[in-house]
Short mmCIF file of C-alpha atoms and ligand atoms in Angstrom, two decimals:
data_model
loop_
_atom_site.label_atom_id
_atom_site.label_comp_id
_atom_site.label_asym_id
_atom_site.label_seq_id
_atom_site.Cartn_x
_atom_site.Cartn_y
_atom_site.Cartn_z
CA MET A 1 6.31 0.73 19.94
CA ALA A 2 5.38 -0.05 16.33
CA LYS A 3 5.68 2.95 14.04
CA SER A 4 2.48 3.83 12.20
CA THR A 5 3.90 4.79 8.79
CA SER A 6 6.96 3.96 6.73
CA VAL A 7 9.16 5.96 4.38
CA LEU A 8 12.03 4.88 2.17
CA LEU A 9 14.88 7.36 1.68
CA ILE A 10 16.87 7.03 -1.51
CA TYR A 11 20.17 8.90 -1.51
CA THR A 12 21.43 9.59 -5.02
CA GLY A 13 24.06 12.19 -4.18
CA GLY A 14 24.32 15.96 -4.09
CA THR A 15 25.30 18.44 -1.44
CA ILE A 16 22.73 17.34 1.13
CA GLY A 17 24.54 14.08 1.91
CA MET A 18 27.97 15.62 2.31
CA ILE A 19 30.04 16.28 5.37
CA GLN A 20 33.27 18.20 5.58
CA ASP A 21 36.36 16.08 6.08
CA LEU A 22 38.00 17.44 9.24
CA LYS A 23 41.53 17.01 7.88
CA SER A 24 41.27 18.05 4.24
CA GLY A 25 38.28 20.39 4.56
CA GLN A 26 36.84 18.75 1.41
CA LEU A 27 33.22 17.67 1.07
CA ARG A 28 32.58 13.94 0.91
CA PRO A 29 29.37 11.83 1.04
CA PHE A 30 28.62 10.46 4.51
CA ASP A 31 27.63 6.89 5.23
CA PHE A 32 23.87 6.72 4.95
CA ALA A 33 23.73 3.73 7.26
CA HIS A 34 24.57 6.28 9.97
CA LEU A 35 22.01 8.87 8.94
CA THR A 36 20.72 9.32 12.48
CA ASP A 37 24.23 10.24 13.70
CA GLN A 38 23.95 13.30 11.46
CA ILE A 39 20.28 14.02 12.18
CA PRO A 40 19.34 12.53 15.57
CA GLU A 41 15.90 14.19 15.26
CA LEU A 42 14.94 11.43 12.81
CA LYS A 43 14.69 8.94 15.71
CA LYS A 44 11.74 10.90 17.09
CA PHE A 45 9.55 10.32 14.02
CA ASP A 46 6.52 8.08 14.37
CA THR A 47 7.60 6.72 10.98
CA ARG A 48 9.73 3.70 10.19
CA LEU A 49 12.62 4.97 8.09
CA SER A 50 14.79 2.87 5.82
CA ALA A 51 17.55 4.23 3.61
CA ILE A 52 19.14 3.07 0.39
CA SER A 53 22.16 4.85 -0.99
CA PHE A 54 23.54 4.67 -4.51
CA ASP A 55 26.86 2.79 -4.41
CA HIS A 56 28.44 5.78 -6.07
CA PRO A 57 26.52 8.93 -5.14
CA ILE A 58 26.66 11.48 -7.94
CA ASP A 59 26.67 15.20 -8.34
CA SER A 60 23.35 15.70 -10.09
CA SER A 61 25.12 17.34 -13.04
CA ASP A 62 25.99 13.75 -14.01
CA MET A 63 22.31 12.72 -14.12
CA THR A 64 21.18 10.53 -17.06
CA PRO A 65 17.91 8.89 -18.17
CA ALA A 66 19.46 5.53 -17.16
CA ILE A 67 19.76 6.80 -13.59
CA TRP A 68 16.14 8.01 -13.68
CA ALA A 69 15.21 4.46 -14.66
CA LYS A 70 17.21 3.12 -11.71
CA MET A 71 15.26 5.39 -9.34
CA ALA A 72 11.94 4.39 -10.91
CA GLN A 73 12.88 0.71 -10.49
CA LEU A 74 13.79 1.23 -6.83
CA ILE A 75 10.38 2.77 -6.25
CA GLU A 76 8.63 -0.03 -8.14
CA LYS A 77 10.48 -2.69 -6.16
CA ASN A 78 9.62 -1.10 -2.82
CA TYR A 79 6.23 0.36 -3.73
CA SER A 80 4.07 -1.94 -1.63
CA LYS A 81 6.40 -1.84 1.38
CA TYR A 82 6.34 1.89 2.11
CA ASP A 83 3.80 4.67 2.47
CA GLY A 84 6.04 7.20 0.76
CA PHE A 85 9.44 7.89 -0.74
CA VAL A 86 12.00 10.66 -0.26
CA ILE A 87 14.72 11.04 -2.86
CA LEU A 88 17.80 12.98 -1.81
CA HIS A 89 19.21 14.57 -4.91
CA GLY A 90 21.49 17.43 -5.94
CA SER A 91 19.49 20.55 -6.63
CA ASP A 92 21.10 21.35 -10.01
CA THR A 93 19.07 18.87 -12.08
CA MET A 94 16.39 18.08 -9.51
CA ALA A 95 13.65 19.72 -11.61
CA PHE A 96 14.56 17.46 -14.58
CA THR A 97 14.52 14.31 -12.41
CA ALA A 98 11.24 15.26 -10.75
CA SER A 99 9.70 15.87 -14.19
CA ALA A 100 11.07 12.60 -15.60
CA LEU A 101 9.86 10.52 -12.65
CA SER A 102 6.40 12.08 -12.90
CA PHE A 103 6.06 10.62 -16.41
CA MET A 104 7.79 7.32 -15.62
CA LEU A 105 5.54 6.56 -12.63
CA GLU A 106 2.05 6.28 -14.10
CA ASN A 107 -0.90 5.86 -11.69
CA LEU A 108 1.27 6.93 -8.77
CA ASP A 109 -0.80 6.73 -5.61
CA LYS A 110 1.88 7.59 -3.04
CA PRO A 111 4.12 10.58 -2.39
CA VAL A 112 7.54 10.71 -4.02
CA ILE A 113 9.30 13.76 -2.59
CA LEU A 114 12.64 14.98 -3.90
CA THR A 115 14.72 17.19 -1.70
CA GLY A 116 18.28 18.37 -1.29
CA SER A 117 20.05 21.40 0.05
CA GLN A 118 22.25 24.33 -0.80
CA LEU A 119 24.57 23.65 2.18
CA PRO A 120 25.78 20.17 3.22
CA ILE A 121 24.09 18.47 6.15
CA GLY A 122 27.36 18.48 8.10
CA ILE A 123 27.54 22.28 8.10
CA ILE A 124 25.93 24.05 11.06
CA ARG A 125 23.87 26.48 8.95
CA THR A 126 22.63 23.72 6.65
CA ASP A 127 19.22 24.02 5.07
CA GLY A 128 19.31 20.24 4.58
CA LYS A 129 17.92 19.23 7.97
CA GLU A 130 14.66 21.11 7.67
CA ASN A 131 14.31 20.06 4.04
CA LEU A 132 14.80 16.40 4.89
CA ILE A 133 12.70 16.34 8.06
CA THR A 134 9.71 18.04 6.44
CA ALA A 135 10.05 15.99 3.23
CA ILE A 136 9.78 12.85 5.38
CA GLU A 137 6.76 14.28 7.18
CA ILE A 138 5.05 14.95 3.83
CA ALA A 139 5.97 11.49 2.49
CA ALA A 140 4.36 9.94 5.56
CA ALA A 141 1.33 12.25 5.74
CA ARG A 142 -2.05 10.55 5.61
CA HIS A 143 -5.63 11.64 6.07
CA LYS A 144 -8.31 9.07 6.88
CA ASN A 145 -5.70 6.40 6.23
CA LYS A 146 -5.03 7.60 2.68
CA PRO A 147 -1.99 9.50 1.39
CA ILE A 148 -2.44 13.25 1.14
CA VAL A 149 0.05 13.62 -1.73
CA ARG A 150 0.03 11.24 -4.69
CA GLU A 151 2.54 12.78 -7.02
CA VAL A 152 6.22 13.50 -7.60
CA CYS A 153 7.11 16.71 -5.77
CA ILE A 154 10.05 18.83 -4.76
CA TYR A 155 10.20 20.05 -1.18
CA PHE A 156 12.63 22.92 -0.68
CA GLU A 157 12.83 25.78 1.82
CA TYR A 158 9.38 25.50 3.39
CA ARG A 159 7.53 24.86 0.12
CA LEU A 160 6.17 21.81 -1.61
CA TYR A 161 5.97 22.05 -5.40
CA ARG A 162 4.62 19.83 -8.17
CA GLY A 163 7.92 18.42 -9.49
CA ASN A 164 7.18 18.88 -13.18
CA ARG A 165 6.31 22.57 -12.64
CA THR A 166 9.60 23.50 -11.02
CA HIS A 167 12.68 25.34 -12.13
CA LYS A 168 15.91 25.97 -10.21
CA PHE A 169 16.27 29.72 -10.39
CA ASN A 170 18.75 30.59 -7.66
CA ALA A 171 22.19 29.18 -6.98
CA GLU A 172 22.73 31.25 -3.84
CA HIS A 173 19.54 31.50 -1.82
CA PHE A 174 18.07 28.67 0.20
CA GLN A 175 14.91 29.24 -1.79
CA ALA A 176 16.36 27.73 -4.94
CA PHE A 177 13.18 26.62 -6.72
CA GLN A 178 10.10 28.22 -8.10
CA SER A 179 6.93 26.97 -9.74
CA PRO A 180 6.05 29.95 -11.89
CA ASN A 181 2.92 28.58 -13.53
CA TYR A 182 1.36 26.43 -10.82
CA PRO A 183 0.53 27.14 -7.17
CA VAL A 184 2.60 25.81 -4.29
CA LEU A 185 1.18 22.49 -3.04
CA ALA A 186 1.98 23.01 0.62
CA GLU A 187 3.67 25.52 2.87
CA ALA A 188 5.51 24.69 6.05
CA GLY A 189 5.23 27.26 8.78
CA VAL A 190 4.05 26.60 12.30
CA HIS A 191 1.63 24.24 10.56
CA LEU A 192 2.09 22.23 7.40
CA ARG A 193 -0.67 23.65 5.23
CA TYR A 194 -1.65 21.68 2.12
CA ASN A 195 -3.27 23.33 -0.86
CA ILE A 196 -5.68 20.43 -1.30
CA PRO A 197 -7.46 21.63 -4.49
CA ALA A 198 -4.06 21.99 -6.23
CA LEU A 199 -2.97 18.40 -5.53
CA LEU A 200 -3.46 15.66 -8.13
CA PRO A 201 -6.54 13.50 -7.43
CA PRO A 202 -6.17 9.73 -6.91
CA PRO A 203 -5.26 7.99 -10.18
CA SER A 204 -8.10 6.40 -12.11
CA ALA A 205 -6.31 3.05 -12.44
CA LYS A 206 -5.07 1.39 -9.31
CA LYS A 207 -1.87 -0.31 -10.38
CA LEU A 208 1.41 1.58 -10.61
CA LYS A 209 2.79 1.35 -14.14
CA VAL A 210 6.49 2.06 -14.43
CA HIS A 211 7.93 3.23 -17.76
CA LEU A 212 11.68 2.91 -17.98
CA LYS A 213 12.33 3.97 -21.56
CA MET A 214 13.20 7.55 -22.43
CA ASP A 215 14.35 8.66 -25.88
CA ALA A 216 17.23 11.10 -25.54
CA GLN A 217 17.39 11.91 -29.29
CA ILE A 218 16.19 15.44 -28.65
CA ALA A 219 17.67 18.94 -28.66
CA ILE A 220 16.97 22.37 -27.22
CA LEU A 221 17.25 25.16 -29.76
CA LYS A 222 17.35 28.43 -27.86
CA LEU A 223 16.78 31.47 -30.04
CA PHE A 224 18.73 34.70 -29.75
CA PRO A 225 18.92 37.73 -32.00
CA GLY A 226 21.58 36.97 -34.59
CA ILE A 227 21.31 33.17 -34.46
CA THR A 228 22.86 31.85 -37.66
CA LYS A 229 21.43 29.59 -40.30
CA ASN A 230 24.43 27.28 -39.86
CA LEU A 231 23.68 26.71 -36.21
CA VAL A 232 19.95 26.13 -36.72
CA GLN A 233 20.65 23.74 -39.59
CA ALA A 234 23.36 21.91 -37.65
CA ILE A 235 20.98 21.24 -34.78
CA LEU A 236 18.04 20.24 -36.95
CA ASN A 237 20.22 18.01 -39.13
CA THR A 238 21.61 16.11 -36.14
CA LYS A 239 21.67 12.41 -36.95
CA ASP A 240 18.74 10.44 -35.47
CA LEU A 241 17.14 13.58 -34.02
CA ARG A 242 13.47 12.98 -33.18
CA GLY A 243 12.38 16.06 -31.28
CA VAL A 244 13.35 19.67 -30.65
CA ILE A 245 12.35 22.10 -27.96
CA LEU A 246 12.31 25.47 -29.64
CA GLU A 247 12.94 28.04 -26.91
CA THR A 248 11.20 31.10 -28.25
CA TYR A 249 10.71 34.67 -27.06
CA GLY A 250 7.80 35.88 -24.95
CA ALA A 251 4.48 34.24 -25.78
CA GLY A 252 6.14 31.86 -28.27
CA ASN A 253 7.50 34.27 -30.86
CA CYS A 254 10.39 33.78 -33.25
CA SER A 255 12.08 35.26 -36.27
CA THR A 256 9.95 35.53 -39.42
CA GLN A 257 12.97 35.31 -41.74
CA PRO A 258 12.17 32.91 -44.60
CA TRP A 259 15.38 30.83 -44.13
CA PHE A 260 14.44 30.21 -40.50
CA LEU A 261 10.86 29.11 -41.14
CA GLU A 262 11.97 27.06 -44.16
CA THR A 263 14.56 25.18 -42.06
CA LEU A 264 11.96 24.40 -39.39
CA LYS A 265 9.46 23.33 -42.03
CA LYS A 266 11.96 20.92 -43.58
CA ALA A 267 12.71 19.37 -40.20
CA SER A 268 9.03 19.04 -39.37
CA SER A 269 8.24 17.41 -42.70
CA LYS A 270 11.07 14.89 -42.05
CA GLY A 271 9.10 13.86 -38.95
CA ILE A 272 11.01 15.81 -36.31
CA ILE A 273 8.66 16.99 -33.57
CA ILE A 274 9.12 20.67 -32.70
CA LEU A 275 7.75 21.86 -29.39
CA ASN A 276 7.49 25.60 -28.71
CA ILE A 277 8.48 26.58 -25.15
CA SER A 278 8.94 30.16 -24.01
CA GLN A 279 12.24 31.48 -22.71
CA CYS A 280 10.20 33.45 -20.16
CA ASN A 281 10.02 32.03 -16.71
CA ALA A 282 6.30 32.55 -16.29
CA GLY A 283 3.33 32.69 -18.64
CA SER A 284 2.40 30.62 -21.63
CA VAL A 285 3.09 30.16 -25.32
CA GLU A 286 0.19 31.51 -27.35
CA GLN A 287 1.04 30.41 -30.86
CA GLY A 288 -0.67 32.64 -33.39
CA LYS A 289 -1.24 35.60 -31.07
CA TYR A 290 1.43 37.61 -32.88
CA GLU A 291 2.35 37.49 -36.54
CA THR A 292 5.78 36.25 -35.40
CA SER A 293 4.35 32.98 -34.16
CA ALA A 294 1.50 32.52 -36.63
CA GLY A 295 3.96 31.02 -39.13
CA LEU A 296 4.79 28.23 -36.68
CA ASN A 297 1.22 26.96 -36.70
CA LYS A 298 1.37 26.44 -40.47
CA ILE A 299 4.53 24.32 -40.37
CA GLY A 300 3.46 21.90 -37.68
CA VAL A 301 5.28 23.37 -34.65
CA MET A 302 3.39 22.40 -31.50
CA SER A 303 2.69 24.71 -28.59
CA GLY A 304 4.21 23.58 -25.29
CA GLU A 305 1.76 25.94 -23.52
CA ASP A 306 3.08 26.89 -20.06
CA MET A 307 5.47 23.98 -19.55
CA THR A 308 8.94 24.54 -18.14
CA THR A 309 11.87 23.53 -20.32
CA GLU A 310 12.67 20.83 -17.75
CA ALA A 311 9.19 19.32 -18.03
CA ALA A 312 9.29 19.62 -21.83
CA VAL A 313 12.61 17.72 -22.00
CA ALA A 314 11.26 14.90 -19.84
CA LYS A 315 7.88 14.77 -21.61
CA LEU A 316 9.39 14.73 -25.07
CA MET A 317 11.79 11.92 -24.10
CA PHE A 318 8.92 9.98 -22.54
CA VAL A 319 6.41 10.44 -25.35
CA LEU A 320 8.96 9.69 -28.10
CA ALA A 321 10.14 6.54 -26.31
CA ASN A 322 6.65 5.14 -26.15
CA THR A 323 5.46 5.50 -29.72
CA ARG A 324 6.65 6.33 -33.23
CA LYS A 325 3.17 7.25 -34.47
CA ARG A 326 3.02 10.99 -35.15
CA LYS A 327 -0.70 11.29 -34.34
CA GLU A 328 -0.23 9.64 -30.97
CA ILE A 329 2.87 11.72 -30.20
CA GLU A 330 0.92 14.90 -30.97
CA LYS A 331 -2.06 13.78 -28.91
CA ASN A 332 0.15 13.08 -25.89
CA LEU A 333 2.04 16.34 -26.24
CA LYS A 334 -1.22 18.29 -26.43
CA SER A 335 -2.59 16.69 -23.26
CA SER A 336 -1.52 17.28 -19.70
CA LEU A 337 -0.36 13.80 -18.70
CA ARG A 338 0.71 14.46 -15.09
CA GLY A 339 -0.42 18.02 -14.42
CA GLU A 340 2.67 19.41 -16.16
CA MET A 341 0.80 22.02 -18.19
CA THR A 342 -2.37 24.04 -18.13
CA VAL A 343 -4.77 22.97 -20.87
N1 LIG B 1 26.07 20.37 -7.75
C1 LIG B 1 25.20 19.85 -6.72
C2 LIG B 1 24.27 18.84 -7.38
O1 LIG B 1 23.35 19.21 -8.03
C3 LIG B 1 24.43 20.94 -6.07
C4 LIG B 1 23.46 20.45 -5.03
O2 LIG B 1 23.61 19.38 -4.48
O3 LIG B 1 22.51 21.15 -4.73
O4 LIG B 1 24.47 17.66 -7.22
#
C-alpha cells in the first residue's frame, strides 16, 4: 500500500548510529542502509522513509560551518521530495547545529528535526529508538494536509524544543537538553501533544531560501573575576575578528574597571560587533539595569536579550556573513529572525 507521507533521514554521526562490535567491544557506526535491521519498528510506519548517511560519520565535536552547509544543501536538494527531515546528530554540538540550520533555512515550511541519543542504538537500554521513532512521527505529522511543525527543532527524551532555544545541560541523563527561555513545543506521552501557540507560524514568503555562508571570525569572551587585561586584549586584537560574544554575569553585568571598558570601546570603534549574552542559563540580559552594565550601552555593546550562547554564535556568524554594513548588522541582531530571542 502506498505510504501517505515521506521523511528523509540524514545520518551525520554521533552515538545514536553506533553499535558495539562483538569482538572488540568498541563502538562503530552501523550501515544505515540496514537501518530497519536495528529498528524493525520503522517498517510499521505509514511513512516512506529514505536514509542518507555521511560517507564519514563524525563525532559532533568535529562539527564545522562547512558541514552545516552540507546539511543545508542536502535539505535544499530534497526539499520538494519529502514532507519532513530527521537529522541524526551527536548531542554534544546539536544545539549549535540546530541554531545554525534555523538561520540558514529561511522560509522553512517543513519540519527539520534533529535527534540523537546518550546510548548507542545497538545497546539494549538505548534512548535512541524512542528518540528516532518519535522524531520521525513529528517530521511526518500533518494537520489538514499541512505540516504541523515548520521549524528546526530538537527532539530528545519525550520533548520537542525549538532548536535555537536549546542548550545541552546534562552529559549523563537521557534528558540532555533544556530550553530555558522558551516553552517546549511538544510533549510525547500517551499522546503527542503539540503546544500549537508556541510553534512558528507559516513563513510569509513561500520559497525556501538557503544561506550557506557563515562567518567564523568570531570569539566568545567569558568573564570571570580576575580576568586579565592581557587576555581580554589578546582576544579583542585577534586578526580579522569581526564579532565577539561577551559572556557576562547575571542580567548582563560586567566589570566597571576603566581598562576593561576602554578595551571594549576600542574594539567596538574598530568595527567589532560585541554581543552581550548572560552566563546564566535562564533569564535575559537587561543592559542598563545595573550600573555595571550601563557603561556597555555607551560603548556600543549590543544586548543579546535571552539568547543562548549557541544561538548567539550561529546568529552572529550568519548575520556577519551576509552583510558588512554596521547598521544592517545591528538591525538583524536586534530582531528575532527565527524565534531565537524574545523581543
Ligand atoms: N560525542 C558524541 C557526539 O556528540 C555524543 C553523542 O553522540 O551524543 O557526537
